[in-house]
CSV table of C-alpha atoms in Angstrom, one decimal:
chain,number,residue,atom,x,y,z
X,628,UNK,CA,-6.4,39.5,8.6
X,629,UNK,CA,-5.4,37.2,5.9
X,630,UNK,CA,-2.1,35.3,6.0
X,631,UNK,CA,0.1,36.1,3.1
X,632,UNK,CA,2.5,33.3,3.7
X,633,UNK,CA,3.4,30.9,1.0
X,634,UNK,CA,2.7,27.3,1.9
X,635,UNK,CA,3.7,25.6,-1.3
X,636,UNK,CA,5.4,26.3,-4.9
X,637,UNK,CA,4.9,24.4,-7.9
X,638,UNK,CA,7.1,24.3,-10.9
X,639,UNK,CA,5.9,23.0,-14.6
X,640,UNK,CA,9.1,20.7,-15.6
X,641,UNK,CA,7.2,20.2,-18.7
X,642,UNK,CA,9.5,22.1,-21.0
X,643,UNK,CA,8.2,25.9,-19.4
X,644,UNK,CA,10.5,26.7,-17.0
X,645,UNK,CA,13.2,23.8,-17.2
X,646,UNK,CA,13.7,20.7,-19.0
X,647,UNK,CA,14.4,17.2,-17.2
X,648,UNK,CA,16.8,14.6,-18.2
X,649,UNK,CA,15.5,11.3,-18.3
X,650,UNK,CA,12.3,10.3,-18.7
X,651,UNK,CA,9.6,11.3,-15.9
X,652,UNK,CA,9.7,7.8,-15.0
X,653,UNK,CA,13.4,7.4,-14.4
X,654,UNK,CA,13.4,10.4,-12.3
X,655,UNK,CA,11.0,10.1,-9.9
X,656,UNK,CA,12.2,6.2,-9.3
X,657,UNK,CA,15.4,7.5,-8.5
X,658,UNK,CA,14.2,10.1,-6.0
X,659,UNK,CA,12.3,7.1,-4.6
X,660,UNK,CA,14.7,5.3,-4.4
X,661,UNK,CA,17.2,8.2,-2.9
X,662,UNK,CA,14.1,7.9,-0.1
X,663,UNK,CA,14.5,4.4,0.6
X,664,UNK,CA,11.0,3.3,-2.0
X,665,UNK,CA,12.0,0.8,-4.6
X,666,UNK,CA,9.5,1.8,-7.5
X,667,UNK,CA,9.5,0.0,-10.9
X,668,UNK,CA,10.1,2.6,-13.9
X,669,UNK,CA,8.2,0.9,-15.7
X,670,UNK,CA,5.0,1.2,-13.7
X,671,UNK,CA,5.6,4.9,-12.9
X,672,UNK,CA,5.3,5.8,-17.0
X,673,UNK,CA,2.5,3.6,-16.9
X,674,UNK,CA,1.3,5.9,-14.1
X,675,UNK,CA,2.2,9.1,-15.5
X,676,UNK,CA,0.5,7.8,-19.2
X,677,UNK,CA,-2.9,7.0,-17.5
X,678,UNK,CA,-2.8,10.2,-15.5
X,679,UNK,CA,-2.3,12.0,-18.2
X,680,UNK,CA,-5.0,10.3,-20.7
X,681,UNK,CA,-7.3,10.7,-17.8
X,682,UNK,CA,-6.5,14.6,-17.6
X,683,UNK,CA,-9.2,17.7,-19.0
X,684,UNK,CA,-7.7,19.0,-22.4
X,685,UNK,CA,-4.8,21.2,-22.3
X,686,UNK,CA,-5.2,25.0,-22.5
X,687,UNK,CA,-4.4,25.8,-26.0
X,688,UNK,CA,-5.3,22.2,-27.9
X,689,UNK,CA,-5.7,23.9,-31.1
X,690,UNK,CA,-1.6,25.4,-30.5
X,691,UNK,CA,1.4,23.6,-32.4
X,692,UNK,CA,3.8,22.7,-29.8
X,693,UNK,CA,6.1,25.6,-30.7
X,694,UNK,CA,3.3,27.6,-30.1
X,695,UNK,CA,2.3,26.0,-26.9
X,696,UNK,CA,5.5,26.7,-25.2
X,697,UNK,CA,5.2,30.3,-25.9
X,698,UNK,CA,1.3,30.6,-24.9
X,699,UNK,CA,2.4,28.9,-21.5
X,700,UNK,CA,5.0,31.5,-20.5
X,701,UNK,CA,2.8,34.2,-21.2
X,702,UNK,CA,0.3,32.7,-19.3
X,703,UNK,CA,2.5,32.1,-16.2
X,704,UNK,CA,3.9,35.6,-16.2
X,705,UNK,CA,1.3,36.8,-14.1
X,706,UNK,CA,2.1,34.4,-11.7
X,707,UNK,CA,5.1,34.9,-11.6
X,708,UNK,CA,7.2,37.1,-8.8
C-alpha cells in the first residue's frame, strides 16, 4: 500500500502565489543569519543569477510577463488542494 503522506511543500515566491520584499539575496542572508550563517548578499545574487542562467527555458518563453503570471496559476491549479 502506498503512503499518501506529504513529506515536503514547495511554494513559487516568484510573483505566483506571493511576492517577497527585498531582493532574494537580502532575504535568504537574513534567514541565514537568523540561523547563526553569516552569508554575503552579494554572493547569494550572484548565486541566484548563475543558477538561474544555468536553468532549462521557462515554460511559456514566448508569454509577456503579464501573460506569464496568469499561464502559471492555471498551470498550478491542478496542484493545488
Amino acid at each position: 500500500m502506498l503512503s499518501r503522506q506529504r513529506k515536503a511543500v514547495f511554494f513559487d515566491a516568484a510573483g505566483t502565489l506571493f511576492t517577497v520584499n527585498g531582493s532574494v539575496g537580502e532575504i535568504y542572508a537574513r534567514l541565514a543569519r537568523d540561523h547563526g550563517k553569516e552569508v554575503s548578499v552579494a554572493d547569494l545574487e550572484a548565486g541566484f543569477r548563475r543558477c538561474f542562467a544555468a536553468a532549462p527555458p521557462m515554460a511559456f518563453p514566448a508569454a509577456s510577463a503579464e501573460q506569464i503570471r496568469v499561464l502559471e496559476k492555471m498551470a498550478g491549479k491542478p496542484m493545488v488542494r
